[in-house]
PDB file of C-alpha atoms in Angstrom:
ATOM      1  CA  UNK A 170       0.000   0.000   0.000  1.00  0.00           C
ATOM      2  CA  UNK A 171       1.320   3.439  -0.951  1.00  0.00           C
ATOM      3  CA  UNK A 172       0.322   6.718   0.707  1.00  0.00           C
ATOM      4  CA  UNK A 173       0.876  10.119  -0.866  1.00  0.00           C
ATOM      5  CA  UNK A 174       0.835  12.823   1.800  1.00  0.00           C
ATOM      6  CA  UNK A 175       0.402  16.504   1.057  1.00  0.00           C
ATOM      7  CA  UNK A 176       0.076  19.256   3.649  1.00  0.00           C
ATOM      8  CA  UNK A 177      -0.875  22.834   2.844  1.00  0.00           C
ATOM      9  CA  UNK A 178      -2.793  25.677   4.404  1.00  0.00           C
ATOM     10  CA  UNK A 179      -6.148  23.942   4.045  1.00  0.00           C
ATOM     11  CA  UNK A 180      -5.706  20.438   2.680  1.00  0.00           C
ATOM     12  CA  UNK A 181      -4.492  16.998   3.669  1.00  0.00           C
ATOM     13  CA  UNK A 182      -4.517  14.566   0.751  1.00  0.00           C
ATOM     14  CA  UNK A 183      -4.163  10.848   1.432  1.00  0.00           C
ATOM     15  CA  UNK A 184      -4.340   8.237  -1.294  1.00  0.00           C
ATOM     16  CA  UNK A 185      -3.988   4.466  -1.627  1.00  0.00           C
ATOM     17  CA  UNK A 186      -4.518   2.256  -4.654  1.00  0.00           C
ATOM     18  CA  UNK A 187      -8.234   1.918  -3.813  1.00  0.00           C
ATOM     19  CA  UNK A 188      -9.088   4.849  -1.535  1.00  0.00           C
ATOM     20  CA  UNK A 189      -8.734   8.621  -1.622  1.00  0.00           C
ATOM     21  CA  UNK A 190      -9.255  10.942   1.366  1.00  0.00           C
ATOM     22  CA  UNK A 191      -9.378  14.751   1.385  1.00  0.00           C
ATOM     23  CA  UNK A 192      -9.235  16.584   4.715  1.00  0.00           C
ATOM     24  CA  UNK A 193     -10.195  20.235   4.203  1.00  0.00           C
ATOM     25  CA  UNK A 194      -9.507  22.883   6.830  1.00  0.00           C
ATOM     26  CA  UNK A 195     -11.304  26.219   6.726  1.00  0.00           C
ATOM     27  CA  UNK A 196     -13.251  26.954   3.557  1.00  0.00           C
ATOM     28  CA  UNK A 197     -14.640  23.767   1.954  1.00  0.00           C
ATOM     29  CA  UNK A 198     -14.308  23.294  -1.778  1.00  0.00           C
ATOM     30  CA  UNK A 199     -16.175  20.727  -3.878  1.00  0.00           C
ATOM     31  CA  UNK A 200     -14.530  21.752  -7.164  1.00  0.00           C
ATOM     32  CA  UNK A 201     -12.225  18.740  -6.964  1.00  0.00           C
ATOM     33  CA  UNK A 202     -15.098  16.229  -7.253  1.00  0.00           C
ATOM     34  CA  UNK A 203     -15.502  16.345 -11.080  1.00  0.00           C
ATOM     35  CA  UNK A 204     -11.725  16.104 -11.567  1.00  0.00           C
ATOM     36  CA  UNK A 205     -11.489  13.096  -9.235  1.00  0.00           C
ATOM     37  CA  UNK A 206     -14.391  11.329 -10.945  1.00  0.00           C
ATOM     38  CA  UNK A 207     -12.868  12.039 -14.359  1.00  0.00           C
ATOM     39  CA  UNK A 208      -9.522  10.580 -13.270  1.00  0.00           C
ATOM     40  CA  UNK A 209     -11.221   7.514 -11.769  1.00  0.00           C
ATOM     41  CA  UNK A 210     -13.109   6.948 -15.011  1.00  0.00           C
ATOM     42  CA  UNK A 211      -9.889   7.245 -17.041  1.00  0.00           C
ATOM     43  CA  UNK A 212      -8.373   4.534 -14.841  1.00  0.00           C
ATOM     44  CA  UNK A 213     -11.515   2.360 -15.153  1.00  0.00           C
ATOM     45  CA  UNK A 214     -12.136   2.685 -11.428  1.00  0.00           C
ATOM     46  CA  UNK A 215     -15.730   2.691 -10.203  1.00  0.00           C
ATOM     47  CA  UNK A 216     -16.947   4.554  -7.116  1.00  0.00           C
ATOM     48  CA  UNK A 217     -18.328   2.148  -4.512  1.00  0.00           C
ATOM     49  CA  UNK A 218     -18.653   4.364  -1.466  1.00  0.00           C
ATOM     50  CA  UNK A 219     -18.461   8.050  -0.513  1.00  0.00           C
ATOM     51  CA  UNK A 220     -18.689   9.649   2.920  1.00  0.00           C
ATOM     52  CA  UNK A 221     -18.519  13.347   3.846  1.00  0.00           C
ATOM     53  CA  UNK A 222     -18.491  14.609   7.430  1.00  0.00           C
ATOM     54  CA  UNK A 223     -18.099  18.013   9.054  1.00  0.00           C
ATOM     55  CA  UNK A 224     -18.961  19.927  12.187  1.00  0.00           C
ATOM     56  CA  UNK A 225     -20.987  23.126  12.397  1.00  0.00           C
ATOM     57  CA  UNK A 226     -19.778  26.286  10.657  1.00  0.00           C
ATOM     58  CA  UNK A 227     -19.273  29.159  13.086  1.00  0.00           C
ATOM     59  CA  UNK A 228     -20.589  31.673  10.550  1.00  0.00           C
ATOM     60  CA  UNK A 229     -22.984  29.897   8.133  1.00  0.00           C
ATOM     61  CA  UNK A 230     -23.930  33.091   6.262  1.00  0.00           C
ATOM     62  CA  UNK A 231     -20.257  33.786   5.525  1.00  0.00           C
ATOM     63  CA  UNK A 232     -19.976  30.541   3.543  1.00  0.00           C
ATOM     64  CA  UNK A 233     -20.216  30.610  -0.248  1.00  0.00           C
ATOM     65  CA  UNK A 234     -22.675  28.408  -2.092  1.00  0.00           C
ATOM     66  CA  UNK A 235     -23.185  25.469  -1.727  1.00  0.00           C
ATOM     67  CA  UNK A 236     -22.049  25.591   1.910  1.00  0.00           C
ATOM     68  CA  UNK A 237     -24.715  27.943   3.244  1.00  0.00           C
ATOM     69  CA  UNK A 238     -26.694  24.939   4.423  1.00  0.00           C
ATOM     70  CA  UNK A 239     -26.210  21.204   4.610  1.00  0.00           C
ATOM     71  CA  UNK A 240     -29.150  20.633   2.265  1.00  0.00           C
ATOM     72  CA  UNK A 241     -27.276  22.562  -0.455  1.00  0.00           C
ATOM     73  CA  UNK A 242     -24.214  20.380   0.032  1.00  0.00           C
ATOM     74  CA  UNK A 243     -26.307  17.204  -0.112  1.00  0.00           C
ATOM     75  CA  UNK A 244     -27.872  18.386  -3.371  1.00  0.00           C
ATOM     76  CA  UNK A 245     -24.422  18.837  -4.946  1.00  0.00           C
ATOM     77  CA  UNK A 246     -23.280  15.388  -3.809  1.00  0.00           C
ATOM     78  CA  UNK A 247     -26.451  13.691  -5.055  1.00  0.00           C
ATOM     79  CA  UNK A 248     -26.029  15.389  -8.419  1.00  0.00           C
ATOM     80  CA  UNK A 249     -22.592  13.800  -8.778  1.00  0.00           C
ATOM     81  CA  UNK A 250     -23.020  10.403  -7.152  1.00  0.00           C
ATOM     82  CA  UNK A 251     -26.679   9.728  -7.914  1.00  0.00           C
ATOM     83  CA  UNK A 252     -25.733   9.510 -11.583  1.00  0.00           C
ATOM     84  CA  UNK A 253     -23.374   6.683 -10.670  1.00  0.00           C
ATOM     85  CA  UNK A 254     -26.172   4.635  -9.156  1.00  0.00           C
ATOM     86  CA  UNK A 255     -25.136   5.206  -5.552  1.00  0.00           C
ATOM     87  CA  UNK A 256     -27.843   5.376  -2.883  1.00  0.00           C
ATOM     88  CA  UNK A 257     -27.388   8.211  -0.389  1.00  0.00           C
ATOM     89  CA  UNK A 258     -28.370   9.077   3.160  1.00  0.00           C
ATOM     90  CA  UNK A 259     -27.695  12.268   5.124  1.00  0.00           C
ATOM     91  CA  UNK A 260     -28.046  13.170   8.792  1.00  0.00           C
ATOM     92  CA  UNK A 261     -27.440  16.103  11.126  1.00  0.00           C
ATOM     93  CA  UNK A 262     -26.475  14.541  14.448  1.00  0.00           C
ATOM     94  CA  UNK A 263     -26.375  16.246  17.824  1.00  0.00           C
ATOM     95  CA  UNK A 264     -28.543  17.605  20.587  1.00  0.00           C
ATOM     96  CA  UNK A 265     -31.044  20.381  19.723  1.00  0.00           C
ATOM     97  CA  UNK A 266     -29.729  22.189  22.807  1.00  0.00           C
ATOM     98  CA  UNK A 267     -26.101  22.216  21.636  1.00  0.00           C
ATOM     99  CA  UNK A 268     -24.562  24.422  18.962  1.00  0.00           C
ATOM    100  CA  UNK A 269     -22.183  21.675  17.874  1.00  0.00           C
ATOM    101  CA  UNK A 270     -23.613  19.329  15.244  1.00  0.00           C
ATOM    102  CA  UNK A 271     -22.170  16.498  13.177  1.00  0.00           C
ATOM    103  CA  UNK A 272     -23.154  16.450   9.495  1.00  0.00           C
ATOM    104  CA  UNK A 273     -22.881  13.117   7.695  1.00  0.00           C
ATOM    105  CA  UNK A 274     -23.468  12.330   4.010  1.00  0.00           C
ATOM    106  CA  UNK A 275     -23.029   8.789   2.737  1.00  0.00           C
ATOM    107  CA  UNK A 276     -23.544   7.350  -0.753  1.00  0.00           C
ATOM    108  CA  UNK A 277     -22.772   3.765  -1.618  1.00  0.00           C
ATOM    109  CA  UNK A 278     -23.414   0.919  -4.004  1.00  0.00           C
ATOM    110  CA  UNK A 279     -24.589  -2.437  -2.735  1.00  0.00           C
ATOM    111  CA  UNK A 280     -21.455  -3.882  -1.178  1.00  0.00           C
ATOM    112  CA  UNK A 281     -20.621  -7.537  -0.756  1.00  0.00           C
ATOM    113  CA  UNK A 282     -20.251  -9.156   2.634  1.00  0.00           C
ATOM    114  CA  UNK A 283     -17.218  -8.097   4.661  1.00  0.00           C
ATOM    115  CA  UNK A 284     -15.624 -10.130   7.405  1.00  0.00           C
ATOM    116  CA  UNK A 285     -13.605  -7.283   8.916  1.00  0.00           C
ATOM    117  CA  UNK A 286     -14.933  -3.731   9.328  1.00  0.00           C
ATOM    118  CA  UNK A 287     -12.940  -0.586   8.574  1.00  0.00           C
ATOM    119  CA  UNK A 288     -13.247   2.107  11.250  1.00  0.00           C
ATOM    120  CA  UNK A 289     -12.731   5.883  11.131  1.00  0.00           C
ATOM    121  CA  UNK A 290     -12.440   7.851  14.366  1.00  0.00           C
ATOM    122  CA  UNK A 291     -12.977  11.635  14.245  1.00  0.00           C
ATOM    123  CA  UNK A 292     -12.633  14.059  17.131  1.00  0.00           C
ATOM    124  CA  UNK A 293     -13.338  17.808  17.174  1.00  0.00           C
ATOM    125  CA  UNK A 294     -12.241  19.833  20.227  1.00  0.00           C
ATOM    126  CA  UNK A 295     -13.014  23.489  20.968  1.00  0.00           C
ATOM    127  CA  UNK A 296     -11.939  25.923  23.660  1.00  0.00           C
ATOM    128  CA  UNK A 297      -8.314  24.787  23.958  1.00  0.00           C
ATOM    129  CA  UNK A 298      -6.479  25.434  27.217  1.00  0.00           C
ATOM    130  CA  UNK A 299      -4.435  28.629  26.729  1.00  0.00           C
ATOM    131  CA  UNK A 300      -1.168  27.095  27.900  1.00  0.00           C
ATOM    132  CA  UNK A 301      -1.643  24.079  25.660  1.00  0.00           C
ATOM    133  CA  UNK A 302      -2.612  26.286  22.729  1.00  0.00           C
ATOM    134  CA  UNK A 303       0.476  28.481  23.182  1.00  0.00           C
ATOM    135  CA  UNK A 304       2.654  25.583  21.983  1.00  0.00           C
ATOM    136  CA  UNK A 305       1.272  26.116  18.466  1.00  0.00           C
ATOM    137  CA  UNK A 306       2.475  29.720  18.047  1.00  0.00           C
ATOM    138  CA  UNK A 307       5.517  30.152  15.861  1.00  0.00           C
ATOM    139  CA  UNK A 308       8.599  31.661  17.544  1.00  0.00           C
ATOM    140  CA  UNK A 309      12.228  32.146  16.589  1.00  0.00           C
ATOM    141  CA  UNK A 310      13.187  28.786  18.087  1.00  0.00           C
ATOM    142  CA  UNK A 311      10.041  26.812  17.275  1.00  0.00           C
ATOM    143  CA  UNK A 312       9.570  24.082  14.685  1.00  0.00           C
ATOM    144  CA  UNK A 313       6.875  21.644  13.691  1.00  0.00           C
ATOM    145  CA  UNK A 314       8.883  18.805  15.239  1.00  0.00           C
ATOM    146  CA  UNK A 315       9.096  20.644  18.572  1.00  0.00           C
ATOM    147  CA  UNK A 316       5.343  21.330  18.498  1.00  0.00           C
ATOM    148  CA  UNK A 317       4.723  17.631  17.920  1.00  0.00           C
ATOM    149  CA  UNK A 318       6.862  16.691  20.925  1.00  0.00           C
ATOM    150  CA  UNK A 319       5.998  19.525  23.329  1.00  0.00           C
ATOM    151  CA  UNK A 320       2.247  19.245  22.785  1.00  0.00           C
ATOM    152  CA  UNK A 321       2.174  15.502  23.412  1.00  0.00           C
ATOM    153  CA  UNK A 322       0.933  14.700  19.896  1.00  0.00           C
ATOM    154  CA  UNK A 323       3.868  12.322  19.471  1.00  0.00           C
ATOM    155  CA  UNK A 324       2.385  10.184  22.280  1.00  0.00           C
ATOM    156  CA  UNK A 325      -1.100   9.812  20.759  1.00  0.00           C
ATOM    157  CA  UNK A 326      -0.072   7.080  18.306  1.00  0.00           C
ATOM    158  CA  UNK A 327       3.597   6.629  19.238  1.00  0.00           C
ATOM    159  CA  UNK A 328       4.419   4.064  16.540  1.00  0.00           C
ATOM    160  CA  UNK A 329       3.230   6.246  13.644  1.00  0.00           C
ATOM    161  CA  UNK A 330       5.524   8.032  11.214  1.00  0.00           C
ATOM    162  CA  UNK A 331       4.641  11.748  11.291  1.00  0.00           C
ATOM    163  CA  UNK A 332       4.930  14.496   8.673  1.00  0.00           C
ATOM    164  CA  UNK A 333       4.239  17.793  10.488  1.00  0.00           C
ATOM    165  CA  UNK A 334       3.997  21.480   9.560  1.00  0.00           C
ATOM    166  CA  UNK A 335       3.842  24.789  11.487  1.00  0.00           C
ATOM    167  CA  UNK A 336       2.072  27.888  10.202  1.00  0.00           C
ATOM    168  CA  UNK A 337       2.973  31.555  10.556  1.00  0.00           C
ATOM    169  CA  UNK A 338       2.092  33.204  12.898  1.00  0.00           C
ATOM    170  CA  UNK A 339       0.326  30.221  14.474  1.00  0.00           C
ATOM    171  CA  UNK A 340      -1.257  26.886  13.684  1.00  0.00           C
ATOM    172  CA  UNK A 341      -0.168  23.314  13.125  1.00  0.00           C
ATOM    173  CA  UNK A 342      -1.026  20.260  11.059  1.00  0.00           C
ATOM    174  CA  UNK A 343       0.314  16.758  10.696  1.00  0.00           C
ATOM    175  CA  UNK A 344      -0.288  13.517   8.827  1.00  0.00           C
ATOM    176  CA  UNK A 345       0.724  10.163  10.266  1.00  0.00           C
ATOM    177  CA  UNK A 346       1.168   6.646   8.858  1.00  0.00           C
ATOM    178  CA  UNK A 347       1.310   3.382  10.762  1.00  0.00           C
ATOM    179  CA  UNK A 348       1.237   0.380   8.465  1.00  0.00           C
ATOM    180  CA  UNK A 349      -2.027   0.664   6.526  1.00  0.00           C
ATOM    181  CA  UNK A 350      -3.542   3.087   9.080  1.00  0.00           C
ATOM    182  CA  UNK A 351      -3.420   6.879   8.936  1.00  0.00           C
ATOM    183  CA  UNK A 352      -4.004   9.830  11.250  1.00  0.00           C
ATOM    184  CA  UNK A 353      -4.202  13.588  10.811  1.00  0.00           C
ATOM    185  CA  UNK A 354      -4.428  16.642  13.094  1.00  0.00           C
ATOM    186  CA  UNK A 355      -5.036  20.339  12.488  1.00  0.00           C
ATOM    187  CA  UNK A 356      -4.813  22.984  15.233  1.00  0.00           C
ATOM    188  CA  UNK A 357      -6.036  26.587  15.222  1.00  0.00           C
ATOM    189  CA  UNK A 358      -4.870  27.995  18.593  1.00  0.00           C
ATOM    190  CA  UNK A 359      -6.205  31.591  18.606  1.00  0.00           C
ATOM    191  CA  UNK A 360      -7.813  32.425  21.941  1.00  0.00           C
ATOM    192  CA  UNK A 361     -11.587  32.842  21.777  1.00  0.00           C
ATOM    193  CA  UNK A 362     -12.149  30.515  18.832  1.00  0.00           C
ATOM    194  CA  UNK A 363      -9.483  27.849  19.243  1.00  0.00           C
ATOM    195  CA  UNK A 364     -10.144  24.348  18.000  1.00  0.00           C
ATOM    196  CA  UNK A 365      -8.395  21.190  16.877  1.00  0.00           C
ATOM    197  CA  UNK A 366      -9.414  18.231  14.763  1.00  0.00           C
ATOM    198  CA  UNK A 367      -8.083  14.683  15.020  1.00  0.00           C
ATOM    199  CA  UNK A 368      -8.830  11.744  12.737  1.00  0.00           C
ATOM    200  CA  UNK A 369      -7.570   8.171  12.654  1.00  0.00           C
ATOM    201  CA  UNK A 370      -8.583   5.568  10.070  1.00  0.00           C
ATOM    202  CA  UNK A 371      -7.566   2.004   9.353  1.00  0.00           C
ATOM    203  CA  UNK A 372      -6.924   1.052  12.983  1.00  0.00           C
ATOM    204  CA  UNK A 373      -8.775  -1.899  14.495  1.00  0.00           C
ATOM    205  CA  UNK A 374     -10.836  -0.148  17.157  1.00  0.00           C
ATOM    206  CA  UNK A 375     -11.960  -3.473  18.548  1.00  0.00           C
ATOM    207  CA  UNK A 376      -8.337  -3.951  19.628  1.00  0.00           C
ATOM    208  CA  UNK A 377      -7.094  -0.359  20.053  1.00  0.00           C
ATOM    209  CA  UNK A 378      -8.120   1.097  23.414  1.00  0.00           C
ATOM    210  CA  UNK A 379     -10.423   3.984  22.449  1.00  0.00           C
ATOM    211  CA  UNK A 380     -10.476   5.338  25.993  1.00  0.00           C
ATOM    212  CA  UNK A 381      -6.691   5.591  26.032  1.00  0.00           C
ATOM    213  CA  UNK A 382      -6.601   7.160  22.574  1.00  0.00           C
ATOM    214  CA  UNK A 383      -9.221   9.711  23.599  1.00  0.00           C
ATOM    215  CA  UNK A 384      -7.403  10.617  26.815  1.00  0.00           C
ATOM    216  CA  UNK A 385      -4.107  11.133  24.954  1.00  0.00           C
ATOM    217  CA  UNK A 386      -5.757  13.628  22.602  1.00  0.00           C
ATOM    218  CA  UNK A 387      -7.439  15.412  25.529  1.00  0.00           C
ATOM    219  CA  UNK A 388      -4.095  15.670  27.322  1.00  0.00           C
ATOM    220  CA  UNK A 389      -2.709  17.622  24.350  1.00  0.00           C
ATOM    221  CA  UNK A 390      -5.472  20.242  24.257  1.00  0.00           C
ATOM    222  CA  UNK A 391      -7.529  20.122  27.509  1.00  0.00           C
ATOM    223  CA  UNK A 392     -10.603  21.581  25.745  1.00  0.00           C
ATOM    224  CA  UNK A 393     -13.818  22.901  27.243  1.00  0.00           C
ATOM    225  CA  UNK A 394     -15.874  20.757  24.852  1.00  0.00           C
ATOM    226  CA  UNK A 395     -15.305  18.008  22.315  1.00  0.00           C
ATOM    227  CA  UNK A 396     -17.203  15.694  20.012  1.00  0.00           C
ATOM    228  CA  UNK A 397     -16.305  12.222  18.799  1.00  0.00           C
ATOM    229  CA  UNK A 398     -17.669  10.204  15.889  1.00  0.00           C
ATOM    230  CA  UNK A 399     -16.847   6.638  14.910  1.00  0.00           C
ATOM    231  CA  UNK A 400     -17.799   5.383  11.457  1.00  0.00           C
ATOM    232  CA  UNK A 401     -17.748   1.730  10.455  1.00  0.00           C
ATOM    233  CA  UNK A 402     -18.352   0.516   6.923  1.00  0.00           C
ATOM    234  CA  UNK A 403     -20.526  -2.366   8.168  1.00  0.00           C
ATOM    235  CA  UNK A 404     -24.135  -1.373   8.819  1.00  0.00           C
ATOM    236  CA  UNK A 405     -25.488  -2.118  12.261  1.00  0.00           C
ATOM    237  CA  UNK A 406     -22.056  -2.331  13.905  1.00  0.00           C
ATOM    238  CA  UNK A 407     -22.081   0.099  16.846  1.00  0.00           C
ATOM    239  CA  UNK A 408     -19.083   0.997  18.992  1.00  0.00           C
ATOM    240  CA  UNK A 409     -21.069   2.937  21.573  1.00  0.00           C
ATOM    241  CA  UNK A 410     -20.419   0.346  24.251  1.00  0.00           C
ATOM    242  CA  UNK A 411     -16.670   1.012  23.917  1.00  0.00           C
ATOM    243  CA  UNK A 412     -16.962   4.788  24.382  1.00  0.00           C
ATOM    244  CA  UNK A 413     -15.978   6.104  27.836  1.00  0.00           C
ATOM    245  CA  UNK A 414     -19.191   7.725  29.069  1.00  0.00           C
ATOM    246  CA  UNK A 415     -17.634   8.867  32.351  1.00  0.00           C
ATOM    247  CA  UNK A 416     -14.334  10.493  31.408  1.00  0.00           C
ATOM    248  CA  UNK A 417     -12.499  12.130  34.273  1.00  0.00           C
ATOM    249  CA  UNK A 418     -13.422  15.826  34.212  1.00  0.00           C
ATOM    250  CA  UNK A 419     -15.964  15.502  31.378  1.00  0.00           C
ATOM    251  CA  UNK A 420     -19.549  14.380  31.070  1.00  0.00           C
ATOM    252  CA  UNK A 421     -21.413  13.106  28.015  1.00  0.00           C
ATOM    253  CA  UNK A 422     -24.135  15.512  26.972  1.00  0.00           C
ATOM    254  CA  UNK A 423     -25.429  13.687  23.912  1.00  0.00           C
ATOM    255  CA  UNK A 424     -25.135  10.383  22.106  1.00  0.00           C
ATOM    256  CA  UNK A 425     -26.727   9.198  18.866  1.00  0.00           C
ATOM    257  CA  UNK A 426     -26.325   6.420  16.313  1.00  0.00           C
ATOM    258  CA  UNK A 427     -27.368   6.326  12.652  1.00  0.00           C
ATOM    259  CA  UNK A 428     -27.334   3.534  10.076  1.00  0.00           C
ATOM    260  CA  UNK A 429     -26.076   4.627   6.646  1.00  0.00           C
ATOM    261  CA  UNK A 430     -27.425   1.689   4.678  1.00  0.00           C
ATOM    262  CA  UNK A 431     -24.686  -0.038   2.688  1.00  0.00           C
ATOM    263  CA  UNK A 432     -22.409   2.837   3.744  1.00  0.00           C
ATOM    264  CA  UNK A 433     -22.173   1.472   7.278  1.00  0.00           C
ATOM    265  CA  UNK A 434     -23.095   3.296  10.454  1.00  0.00           C
ATOM    266  CA  UNK A 435     -21.880   6.163  12.624  1.00  0.00           C
ATOM    267  CA  UNK A 436     -21.956   6.813  16.371  1.00  0.00           C
ATOM    268  CA  UNK A 437     -21.636  10.408  17.615  1.00  0.00           C
ATOM    269  CA  UNK A 438     -21.152  11.796  21.125  1.00  0.00           C
ATOM    270  CA  UNK A 439     -20.580  15.249  22.601  1.00  0.00           C
ATOM    271  CA  UNK A 440     -18.746  15.908  25.880  1.00  0.00           C
ATOM    272  CA  UNK A 441     -18.457  19.017  28.114  1.00  0.00           C
ATOM    273  CA  UNK A 442     -15.822  19.781  30.712  1.00  0.00           C
ATOM    274  CA  UNK A 443     -17.431  19.534  34.138  1.00  0.00           C
ATOM    275  CA  UNK A 444     -16.151  22.882  35.440  1.00  0.00           C
ATOM    276  CA  UNK A 445     -16.675  24.715  32.133  1.00  0.00           C
ATOM    277  CA  UNK A 446     -18.772  27.844  32.520  1.00  0.00           C
ATOM    278  CA  UNK A 447     -18.693  28.950  28.888  1.00  0.00           C
ATOM    279  CA  UNK A 448     -17.764  28.010  25.362  1.00  0.00           C
ATOM    280  CA  UNK A 449     -16.266  29.667  22.293  1.00  0.00           C
ATOM    281  CA  UNK A 450     -19.811  30.421  21.194  1.00  0.00           C
ATOM    282  CA  UNK A 451     -20.536  32.421  24.346  1.00  0.00           C
ATOM    283  CA  UNK A 452     -17.226  34.274  23.957  1.00  0.00           C
ATOM    284  CA  UNK A 453     -18.163  35.255  20.407  1.00  0.00           C
ATOM    285  CA  UNK A 454     -21.824  35.841  21.179  1.00  0.00           C
ATOM    286  CA  UNK A 455     -21.811  39.270  19.588  1.00  0.00           C
ATOM    287  CA  UNK A 456     -20.902  37.686  16.263  1.00  0.00           C
ATOM    288  CA  UNK A 457     -23.951  35.411  16.057  1.00  0.00           C
ATOM    289  CA  UNK A 458     -27.468  36.117  14.967  1.00  0.00           C
ATOM    290  CA  UNK A 459     -30.631  34.080  15.269  1.00  0.00           C
ATOM    291  CA  UNK A 460     -30.869  33.902  11.486  1.00  0.00           C
ATOM    292  CA  UNK A 461     -27.418  32.358  11.188  1.00  0.00           C
ATOM    293  CA  UNK A 462     -28.356  29.576  13.579  1.00  0.00           C
ATOM    294  CA  UNK A 463     -31.529  28.814  11.654  1.00  0.00           C
ATOM    295  CA  UNK A 464     -29.718  28.737   8.319  1.00  0.00           C
ATOM    296  CA  UNK A 465     -27.120  26.237   9.489  1.00  0.00           C
ATOM    297  CA  UNK A 466     -29.595  23.871  11.126  1.00  0.00           C
ATOM    298  CA  UNK A 467     -31.928  23.824   8.137  1.00  0.00           C
ATOM    299  CA  UNK A 468     -32.042  20.357   6.536  1.00  0.00           C
TER     300      UNK A 468
END
């Protein structure tokens, strides 16, 4: 298996002989879809399964079309993948009382039986601890390698080979490889709207200790709030029983599970820090409007 890793201001590109993954940071862009489908067709490769996930945009009205609402995005995807005979499902997961939501689009052909599932673990943390976030500011003596070590990211999956990058004046991203498994992290450390995203795919999460993995990520960022989602490509397979519902210092505010047909299933949970008295949304309250909230949640 061969991986091609590319890191830039807003893109992580990971590719094997049978799978392609794009991790976009900041402004989404679907312009690559026609080019990817054209290349796949030239190579006589059919599309069997597609999955798109994201959190909630902080400023929905600031997004260009088709990202002003999830329904617009779903329409674009269906226009591309419906023509290929794929059957789609889409969900907005999360508590009605929480601003954080998890948007999931899945389109797939009828897949044959699989003996071993493939898992993807995604984690989105907000409200980073200021001291932890300060590691990701560029200084005269800083480097991406030092950020990886000093933040504790090196300890999350210690056997992985890491390609890391620091941004100016602040920010960090990395891609990791461990055998056929991959991981990626992006950090935006600015106080008031700090967040980080972590994803790991290809690991056997029936053997890997999810609690330990989760706690290692939390140790790096110590956020006020975080969400986790686990996707498996086998429908009906739920990992909820393996999630730590009573993490030290955090409590689970919401949990949900959705079946994506032949595209598998996804389990989503949201956690709050027990002593947290606010969130990035409350800090930026002056920047929100009721209309923006309604636009984003429309689906």
